[in-house]
Amino acid sequence: MAVAPEGSGGRPAAASPHGDFNLGLGLGEEDAVVLARREGLADWLGVPVVTARQVHGTHVHPVPAAPQDPTEVPTADGLVTTSTEVGLVVLAADCVPVLLCDPHHGVAAAVHAGRAGVVGDVVGRAVAAMVGRGAQVTDLRAVVGPAVCGSCYEVPAELAAQVVAAVPETRSRTRRGTAALDLPAGVGAQLFAAGVRQVCHLGSCTLEDPRWYSHRGVPQGRPAGRHGGVVRLLRAS
Ligand SMILES: [Zn+2]
């Protein structure tokens, strides 16, 4: 399992609106440039990669093998595979990227959990999809990647109350004392509830740490780039 190659791309450079690491399409950068970057990721990984069109939903899409047609993009917020010949990519820029694997039974997943995904428990659905393909929750390992933290993710009080009613662990306050949500904490609670005990929280805030892209870190109306996490199964052990 790896989280790559997100680093040091979070601030714009002169040549590109998002620096050298944006993996998201349709964000003011030429598609060909972004697709070449994804190819570079696949080269680094040694196998083709699949990147979903993420829609803040809860669908977990099975990826049985490396895609024949790289332009075929599933619409989903979770990808799951048992193949060692494909890498699963999750994109984010404040939302929570989660990578999962059961190295013993050979099942992996990549999950995008924003506010709606946390309310819909997309992470729990991904775990269920993995178990349905032979994973054992006691063997599952998860990495919770960089996301906007509970001190930075300010939301209207009414919205916070709605989310907290669904996932109490998201309750938070900004440093100024206003209503906020802690999505990584919510994801952590959902992983725990699903039985996953081997969890690594990177604990890095996308708004505070300039290594990451941040939707909230760019002026309103301008798109942020997207960093990516990728997981690939090696031979089941
Ligand atoms: Zn923060």
PDB file of C-alpha atoms and ligand atoms in Angstrom:
ATOM      1  CA  MET A   1       0.000   0.000   0.000  1.00  0.00           C
ATOM      2  CA  ALA A   2       1.314   3.423  -0.838  1.00  0.00           C
ATOM      3  CA  VAL A   3       0.168   7.003  -0.789  1.00  0.00           C
ATOM      4  CA  ALA A   4       1.732   8.789  -3.712  1.00  0.00           C
ATOM      5  CA  PRO A   5       2.783  11.044  -5.319  1.00  0.00           C
ATOM      6  CA  GLU A   6       0.950  13.861  -3.653  1.00  0.00           C
ATOM      7  CA  GLY A   7       3.811  15.774  -2.146  1.00  0.00           C
ATOM      8  CA  SER A   8       4.731  19.400  -2.663  1.00  0.00           C
ATOM      9  CA  GLY A   9       2.224  20.095  -5.380  1.00  0.00           C
ATOM     10  CA  GLY A  10      -0.306  22.031  -3.404  1.00  0.00           C
ATOM     11  CA  ARG A  11       0.626  25.513  -4.524  1.00  0.00           C
ATOM     12  CA  PRO A  12       0.398  26.874  -8.055  1.00  0.00           C
ATOM     13  CA  ALA A  13       3.465  27.229 -10.197  1.00  0.00           C
ATOM     14  CA  ALA A  14       3.751  29.559 -13.162  1.00  0.00           C
ATOM     15  CA  ALA A  15       3.515  26.841 -15.836  1.00  0.00           C
ATOM     16  CA  SER A  16       0.481  25.048 -14.471  1.00  0.00           C
ATOM     17  CA  PRO A  17      -2.466  26.307 -12.441  1.00  0.00           C
ATOM     18  CA  HIS A  18      -1.889  23.558  -9.898  1.00  0.00           C
ATOM     19  CA  GLY A  19       1.825  22.865  -9.889  1.00  0.00           C
ATOM     20  CA  ASP A  20       3.199  19.541 -11.003  1.00  0.00           C
ATOM     21  CA  PHE A  21       1.092  17.045  -9.103  1.00  0.00           C
ATOM     22  CA  ASN A  22      -2.571  17.586  -9.938  1.00  0.00           C
ATOM     23  CA  LEU A  23      -4.295  14.310 -10.866  1.00  0.00           C
ATOM     24  CA  GLY A  24      -7.809  15.706 -11.294  1.00  0.00           C
ATOM     25  CA  LEU A  25      -9.393  16.350 -14.690  1.00  0.00           C
ATOM     26  CA  GLY A  26     -11.491  19.390 -15.543  1.00  0.00           C
ATOM     27  CA  LEU A  27      -9.788  21.761 -13.133  1.00  0.00           C
ATOM     28  CA  GLY A  28      -8.442  24.321 -15.586  1.00  0.00           C
ATOM     29  CA  GLU A  29      -5.580  22.195 -16.797  1.00  0.00           C
ATOM     30  CA  GLU A  30      -5.344  20.407 -20.138  1.00  0.00           C
ATOM     31  CA  ASP A  31      -6.630  16.813 -19.944  1.00  0.00           C
ATOM     32  CA  ALA A  32      -3.568  15.538 -21.801  1.00  0.00           C
ATOM     33  CA  VAL A  33      -1.262  16.946 -19.126  1.00  0.00           C
ATOM     34  CA  VAL A  34      -3.241  15.341 -16.322  1.00  0.00           C
ATOM     35  CA  LEU A  35      -3.561  12.003 -18.139  1.00  0.00           C
ATOM     36  CA  ALA A  36       0.202  11.969 -18.738  1.00  0.00           C
ATOM     37  CA  ARG A  37       0.685  12.494 -15.008  1.00  0.00           C
ATOM     38  CA  ARG A  38      -1.631   9.549 -14.288  1.00  0.00           C
ATOM     39  CA  GLU A  39       0.425   7.500 -16.743  1.00  0.00           C
ATOM     40  CA  GLY A  40       3.498   8.489 -14.776  1.00  0.00           C
ATOM     41  CA  LEU A  41       1.798   7.210 -11.624  1.00  0.00           C
ATOM     42  CA  ALA A  42       1.009   3.918 -13.387  1.00  0.00           C
ATOM     43  CA  ASP A  43       4.626   3.631 -14.550  1.00  0.00           C
ATOM     44  CA  TRP A  44       5.814   4.188 -10.977  1.00  0.00           C
ATOM     45  CA  LEU A  45       3.370   1.563  -9.726  1.00  0.00           C
ATOM     46  CA  GLY A  46       4.122  -0.921 -12.509  1.00  0.00           C
ATOM     47  CA  VAL A  47       0.470  -1.539 -13.449  1.00  0.00           C
ATOM     48  CA  PRO A  48      -2.373   0.503 -14.982  1.00  0.00           C
ATOM     49  CA  VAL A  49      -4.401   2.623 -12.595  1.00  0.00           C
ATOM     50  CA  VAL A  50      -8.150   3.249 -12.360  1.00  0.00           C
ATOM     51  CA  THR A  51      -9.471   6.606 -11.232  1.00  0.00           C
ATOM     52  CA  ALA A  52     -13.201   6.984 -10.658  1.00  0.00           C
ATOM     53  CA  ARG A  53     -15.377   9.955 -11.393  1.00  0.00           C
ATOM     54  CA  GLN A  54     -16.148  10.804  -7.779  1.00  0.00           C
ATOM     55  CA  VAL A  55     -19.596  12.228  -7.049  1.00  0.00           C
ATOM     56  CA  HIS A  56     -19.891  12.317  -3.240  1.00  0.00           C
ATOM     57  CA  GLY A  57     -21.964   9.150  -3.347  1.00  0.00           C
ATOM     58  CA  THR A  58     -21.650   5.764  -1.689  1.00  0.00           C
ATOM     59  CA  HIS A  59     -21.297   3.411  -4.644  1.00  0.00           C
ATOM     60  CA  VAL A  60     -18.346   1.026  -4.453  1.00  0.00           C
ATOM     61  CA  HIS A  61     -17.373  -0.116  -7.928  1.00  0.00           C
ATOM     62  CA  PRO A  62     -15.688  -3.488  -8.512  1.00  0.00           C
ATOM     63  CA  VAL A  63     -12.562  -3.399 -10.677  1.00  0.00           C
ATOM     64  CA  PRO A  64     -12.002  -7.021 -11.747  1.00  0.00           C
ATOM     65  CA  ALA A  65      -8.924  -6.307 -13.847  1.00  0.00           C
ATOM     66  CA  ALA A  66      -6.871  -3.597 -15.473  1.00  0.00           C
ATOM     67  CA  PRO A  67      -9.089  -1.609 -17.843  1.00  0.00           C
ATOM     68  CA  GLN A  68      -8.907  -2.430 -21.540  1.00  0.00           C
ATOM     69  CA  ASP A  69      -9.961   1.099 -22.372  1.00  0.00           C
ATOM     70  CA  PRO A  70      -8.284   3.707 -20.165  1.00  0.00           C
ATOM     71  CA  THR A  71     -10.941   6.286 -21.063  1.00  0.00           C
ATOM     72  CA  GLU A  72     -13.611   4.160 -19.373  1.00  0.00           C
ATOM     73  CA  VAL A  73     -14.099   5.808 -16.019  1.00  0.00           C
ATOM     74  CA  PRO A  74     -16.523   4.390 -13.458  1.00  0.00           C
ATOM     75  CA  THR A  75     -18.711   6.775 -11.486  1.00  0.00           C
ATOM     76  CA  ALA A  76     -18.121   5.816  -7.887  1.00  0.00           C
ATOM     77  CA  ASP A  77     -16.618   6.927  -4.597  1.00  0.00           C
ATOM     78  CA  GLY A  78     -15.143   3.552  -3.793  1.00  0.00           C
ATOM     79  CA  LEU A  79     -13.168   1.106  -5.911  1.00  0.00           C
ATOM     80  CA  VAL A  80     -12.500  -2.485  -4.878  1.00  0.00           C
ATOM     81  CA  THR A  81     -10.368  -5.166  -6.484  1.00  0.00           C
ATOM     82  CA  THR A  82      -8.820  -8.579  -5.996  1.00  0.00           C
ATOM     83  CA  SER A  83      -6.476  -8.115  -8.940  1.00  0.00           C
ATOM     84  CA  THR A  84      -2.754  -7.597  -8.525  1.00  0.00           C
ATOM     85  CA  GLU A  85      -2.606  -6.072 -12.005  1.00  0.00           C
ATOM     86  CA  VAL A  86      -4.310  -2.755 -11.315  1.00  0.00           C
ATOM     87  CA  GLY A  87      -3.856   0.207  -8.985  1.00  0.00           C
ATOM     88  CA  LEU A  88      -6.857   1.969  -7.453  1.00  0.00           C
ATOM     89  CA  VAL A  89      -6.662   5.745  -7.149  1.00  0.00           C
ATOM     90  CA  VAL A  90      -8.636   8.076  -4.905  1.00  0.00           C
ATOM     91  CA  LEU A  91      -8.474  11.828  -5.491  1.00  0.00           C
ATOM     92  CA  ALA A  92      -9.069  14.486  -2.865  1.00  0.00           C
ATOM     93  CA  ALA A  93      -8.545  18.100  -1.896  1.00  0.00           C
ATOM     94  CA  ASP A  94      -9.951  18.331   1.679  1.00  0.00           C
ATOM     95  CA  CYS A  95     -12.193  15.241   1.548  1.00  0.00           C
ATOM     96  CA  VAL A  96     -10.837  12.120   3.220  1.00  0.00           C
ATOM     97  CA  PRO A  97      -8.969   9.635   1.008  1.00  0.00           C
ATOM     98  CA  VAL A  98      -8.908   6.129   2.476  1.00  0.00           C
ATOM     99  CA  LEU A  99      -6.861   3.190   1.241  1.00  0.00           C
ATOM    100  CA  LEU A 100      -7.634  -0.324   2.449  1.00  0.00           C
ATOM    101  CA  CYS A 101      -6.107  -3.726   1.915  1.00  0.00           C
ATOM    102  CA  ASP A 102      -6.209  -7.253   3.204  1.00  0.00           C
ATOM    103  CA  PRO A 103      -2.783  -8.484   2.143  1.00  0.00           C
ATOM    104  CA  HIS A 104      -3.484 -12.054   3.242  1.00  0.00           C
ATOM    105  CA  HIS A 105      -6.648 -12.591   1.227  1.00  0.00           C
ATOM    106  CA  GLY A 106      -5.761 -10.244  -1.593  1.00  0.00           C
ATOM    107  CA  VAL A 107      -8.432  -7.539  -1.555  1.00  0.00           C
ATOM    108  CA  ALA A 108      -7.874  -3.785  -1.831  1.00  0.00           C
ATOM    109  CA  ALA A 109     -10.035  -0.674  -1.942  1.00  0.00           C
ATOM    110  CA  ALA A 110      -9.693   3.073  -2.401  1.00  0.00           C
ATOM    111  CA  VAL A 111     -12.392   5.331  -0.991  1.00  0.00           C
ATOM    112  CA  HIS A 112     -13.318   9.013  -1.249  1.00  0.00           C
ATOM    113  CA  ALA A 113     -15.181  10.194   1.851  1.00  0.00           C
ATOM    114  CA  GLY A 114     -16.345  13.782   1.908  1.00  0.00           C
ATOM    115  CA  ARG A 115     -19.113  15.072   4.124  1.00  0.00           C
ATOM    116  CA  ALA A 116     -21.825  13.202   2.186  1.00  0.00           C
ATOM    117  CA  GLY A 117     -19.688  10.075   1.991  1.00  0.00           C
ATOM    118  CA  VAL A 118     -19.215  10.090   5.741  1.00  0.00           C
ATOM    119  CA  VAL A 119     -22.951  10.524   6.325  1.00  0.00           C
ATOM    120  CA  GLY A 120     -23.587   7.655   3.886  1.00  0.00           C
ATOM    121  CA  ASP A 121     -20.801   5.512   5.415  1.00  0.00           C
ATOM    122  CA  VAL A 122     -19.061   4.882   2.125  1.00  0.00           C
ATOM    123  CA  VAL A 123     -16.122   3.512   4.112  1.00  0.00           C
ATOM    124  CA  GLY A 124     -18.335   0.900   5.777  1.00  0.00           C
ATOM    125  CA  ARG A 125     -19.738  -0.020   2.375  1.00  0.00           C
ATOM    126  CA  ALA A 126     -16.229  -0.455   1.020  1.00  0.00           C
ATOM    127  CA  VAL A 127     -15.324  -2.737   3.920  1.00  0.00           C
ATOM    128  CA  ALA A 128     -18.461  -4.789   3.234  1.00  0.00           C
ATOM    129  CA  ALA A 129     -17.534  -4.995  -0.453  1.00  0.00           C
ATOM    130  CA  MET A 130     -14.086  -6.239   0.522  1.00  0.00           C
ATOM    131  CA  VAL A 131     -15.491  -8.862   2.890  1.00  0.00           C
ATOM    132  CA  GLY A 132     -17.819  -9.944   0.096  1.00  0.00           C
ATOM    133  CA  ARG A 133     -14.693 -10.673  -1.954  1.00  0.00           C
ATOM    134  CA  GLY A 134     -12.964 -12.737   0.678  1.00  0.00           C
ATOM    135  CA  ALA A 135     -11.336 -10.183   2.985  1.00  0.00           C
ATOM    136  CA  GLN A 136     -11.341 -10.723   6.750  1.00  0.00           C
ATOM    137  CA  VAL A 137     -11.917  -7.564   8.757  1.00  0.00           C
ATOM    138  CA  THR A 138      -9.325  -8.672  11.275  1.00  0.00           C
ATOM    139  CA  ASP A 139      -6.732  -8.662   8.490  1.00  0.00           C
ATOM    140  CA  LEU A 140      -7.760  -5.312   7.033  1.00  0.00           C
ATOM    141  CA  ARG A 141      -5.365  -2.405   7.139  1.00  0.00           C
ATOM    142  CA  ALA A 142      -6.408   1.144   6.421  1.00  0.00           C
ATOM    143  CA  VAL A 143      -4.645   4.418   5.749  1.00  0.00           C
ATOM    144  CA  VAL A 144      -6.652   7.582   6.378  1.00  0.00           C
ATOM    145  CA  GLY A 145      -4.984  10.204   4.242  1.00  0.00           C
ATOM    146  CA  PRO A 146      -4.653  13.981   4.460  1.00  0.00           C
ATOM    147  CA  ALA A 147      -7.909  15.900   4.825  1.00  0.00           C
ATOM    148  CA  VAL A 148      -9.192  19.161   6.199  1.00  0.00           C
ATOM    149  CA  CYS A 149      -9.069  18.841   9.983  1.00  0.00           C
ATOM    150  CA  GLY A 150     -11.745  19.319  12.585  1.00  0.00           C
ATOM    151  CA  SER A 151     -10.344  22.710  13.575  1.00  0.00           C
ATOM    152  CA  CYS A 152     -10.441  24.043  10.006  1.00  0.00           C
ATOM    153  CA  TYR A 153     -13.597  22.572   8.504  1.00  0.00           C
ATOM    154  CA  GLU A 154     -16.054  25.263   9.510  1.00  0.00           C
ATOM    155  CA  VAL A 155     -19.678  24.701   8.478  1.00  0.00           C
ATOM    156  CA  PRO A 156     -23.019  26.321   9.358  1.00  0.00           C
ATOM    157  CA  ALA A 157     -24.284  25.153  12.752  1.00  0.00           C
ATOM    158  CA  GLU A 158     -27.390  23.575  11.257  1.00  0.00           C
ATOM    159  CA  LEU A 159     -25.352  21.505   8.812  1.00  0.00           C
ATOM    160  CA  ALA A 160     -22.958  20.454  11.556  1.00  0.00           C
ATOM    161  CA  ALA A 161     -25.907  19.287  13.654  1.00  0.00           C
ATOM    162  CA  GLN A 162     -27.251  17.177  10.789  1.00  0.00           C
ATOM    163  CA  VAL A 163     -23.924  15.442  10.214  1.00  0.00           C
ATOM    164  CA  VAL A 164     -23.246  14.943  13.927  1.00  0.00           C
ATOM    165  CA  ALA A 165     -26.700  13.378  14.291  1.00  0.00           C
ATOM    166  CA  ALA A 166     -25.624  10.758  11.733  1.00  0.00           C
ATOM    167  CA  VAL A 167     -22.004  10.366  12.855  1.00  0.00           C
ATOM    168  CA  PRO A 168     -21.448  11.766  16.378  1.00  0.00           C
ATOM    169  CA  GLU A 169     -17.652  11.461  16.154  1.00  0.00           C
ATOM    170  CA  THR A 170     -17.568  14.271  13.572  1.00  0.00           C
ATOM    171  CA  ARG A 171     -18.514  16.839  16.226  1.00  0.00           C
ATOM    172  CA  SER A 172     -15.923  19.593  16.330  1.00  0.00           C
ATOM    173  CA  ARG A 173     -15.246  23.297  16.797  1.00  0.00           C
ATOM    174  CA  THR A 174     -12.949  25.669  15.002  1.00  0.00           C
ATOM    175  CA  ARG A 175     -10.241  27.415  16.992  1.00  0.00           C
ATOM    176  CA  ARG A 176     -12.573  30.416  17.059  1.00  0.00           C
ATOM    177  CA  GLY A 177     -15.251  28.270  18.642  1.00  0.00           C
ATOM    178  CA  THR A 178     -17.619  28.051  15.690  1.00  0.00           C
ATOM    179  CA  ALA A 179     -19.333  24.903  14.417  1.00  0.00           C
ATOM    180  CA  ALA A 180     -17.086  22.511  12.517  1.00  0.00           C
ATOM    181  CA  LEU A 181     -16.858  18.894  11.418  1.00  0.00           C
ATOM    182  CA  ASP A 182     -14.033  16.419  11.907  1.00  0.00           C
ATOM    183  CA  LEU A 183     -14.400  14.114   8.926  1.00  0.00           C
ATOM    184  CA  PRO A 184     -11.214  12.088   9.585  1.00  0.00           C
ATOM    185  CA  ALA A 185     -12.547  11.322  13.076  1.00  0.00           C
ATOM    186  CA  GLY A 186     -15.837  10.232  11.539  1.00  0.00           C
ATOM    187  CA  VAL A 187     -14.038   7.950   9.113  1.00  0.00           C
ATOM    188  CA  GLY A 188     -11.961   6.526  11.952  1.00  0.00           C
ATOM    189  CA  ALA A 189     -15.120   5.734  13.901  1.00  0.00           C
ATOM    190  CA  GLN A 190     -16.698   4.081  10.874  1.00  0.00           C
ATOM    191  CA  LEU A 191     -13.626   1.939  10.280  1.00  0.00           C
ATOM    192  CA  PHE A 192     -13.719   0.910  13.947  1.00  0.00           C
ATOM    193  CA  ALA A 193     -17.430   0.133  13.738  1.00  0.00           C
ATOM    194  CA  ALA A 194     -16.750  -2.029  10.680  1.00  0.00           C
ATOM    195  CA  GLY A 195     -14.196  -3.998  12.689  1.00  0.00           C
ATOM    196  CA  VAL A 196     -11.014  -2.535  11.227  1.00  0.00           C
ATOM    197  CA  ARG A 197      -8.365  -2.205  13.926  1.00  0.00           C
ATOM    198  CA  GLN A 198      -5.170  -1.613  11.950  1.00  0.00           C
ATOM    199  CA  VAL A 199      -5.607   2.020  10.986  1.00  0.00           C
ATOM    200  CA  CYS A 200      -2.912   4.555  10.173  1.00  0.00           C
ATOM    201  CA  HIS A 201      -4.051   8.189  10.311  1.00  0.00           C
ATOM    202  CA  LEU A 202      -1.668  10.448   8.402  1.00  0.00           C
ATOM    203  CA  GLY A 203      -3.147  13.268  10.446  1.00  0.00           C
ATOM    204  CA  SER A 204      -2.119  15.990   8.035  1.00  0.00           C
ATOM    205  CA  CYS A 205      -4.504  18.911   7.433  1.00  0.00           C
ATOM    206  CA  THR A 206      -4.885  19.843   3.778  1.00  0.00           C
ATOM    207  CA  LEU A 207      -5.732  23.460   4.606  1.00  0.00           C
ATOM    208  CA  GLU A 208      -2.786  23.961   6.952  1.00  0.00           C
ATOM    209  CA  ASP A 209      -0.095  21.916   5.228  1.00  0.00           C
ATOM    210  CA  PRO A 210       1.002  23.402   1.875  1.00  0.00           C
ATOM    211  CA  ARG A 211       2.073  19.995   0.556  1.00  0.00           C
ATOM    212  CA  TRP A 212      -1.565  19.200  -0.184  1.00  0.00           C
ATOM    213  CA  TYR A 213      -4.259  20.595  -2.418  1.00  0.00           C
ATOM    214  CA  SER A 214      -7.124  22.224  -0.567  1.00  0.00           C
ATOM    215  CA  HIS A 215     -10.524  23.192  -1.896  1.00  0.00           C
ATOM    216  CA  ARG A 216     -10.843  25.625   0.991  1.00  0.00           C
ATOM    217  CA  GLY A 217      -7.331  26.896   0.464  1.00  0.00           C
ATOM    218  CA  VAL A 218      -8.015  28.550  -2.904  1.00  0.00           C
ATOM    219  CA  PRO A 219     -10.132  31.649  -3.535  1.00  0.00           C
ATOM    220  CA  GLN A 220     -13.830  30.932  -3.918  1.00  0.00           C
ATOM    221  CA  GLY A 221     -14.787  30.103  -7.490  1.00  0.00           C
ATOM    222  CA  ARG A 222     -11.353  28.791  -8.401  1.00  0.00           C
ATOM    223  CA  PRO A 223     -10.789  25.042  -8.575  1.00  0.00           C
ATOM    224  CA  ALA A 224      -8.191  23.345  -6.448  1.00  0.00           C
ATOM    225  CA  GLY A 225      -5.988  20.597  -7.797  1.00  0.00           C
ATOM    226  CA  ARG A 226      -6.364  17.030  -6.579  1.00  0.00           C
ATOM    227  CA  HIS A 227      -3.754  14.884  -4.887  1.00  0.00           C
ATOM    228  CA  GLY A 228      -4.152  11.151  -5.069  1.00  0.00           C
ATOM    229  CA  GLY A 229      -3.692   8.043  -3.002  1.00  0.00           C
ATOM    230  CA  VAL A 230      -3.110   4.750  -4.751  1.00  0.00           C
ATOM    231  CA  VAL A 231      -3.273   1.174  -3.535  1.00  0.00           C
ATOM    232  CA  ARG A 232      -2.065  -1.903  -5.377  1.00  0.00           C
ATOM    233  CA  LEU A 233      -2.139  -5.492  -4.236  1.00  0.00           C
ATOM    234  CA  LEU A 234       1.011  -7.480  -4.497  1.00  0.00           C
ATOM    235  CA  ARG A 235       0.805 -11.256  -4.563  1.00  0.00           C
ATOM    236  CA  ALA A 236      -1.441 -12.480  -1.735  1.00  0.00           C
ATOM    237  CA  SER A 237       0.644 -13.835   1.132  1.00  0.00           C
TER     238      SER A 237
HETATM  239 ZN    ZN B   1      -6.622  22.148   9.883  1.00  0.00          ZN
END
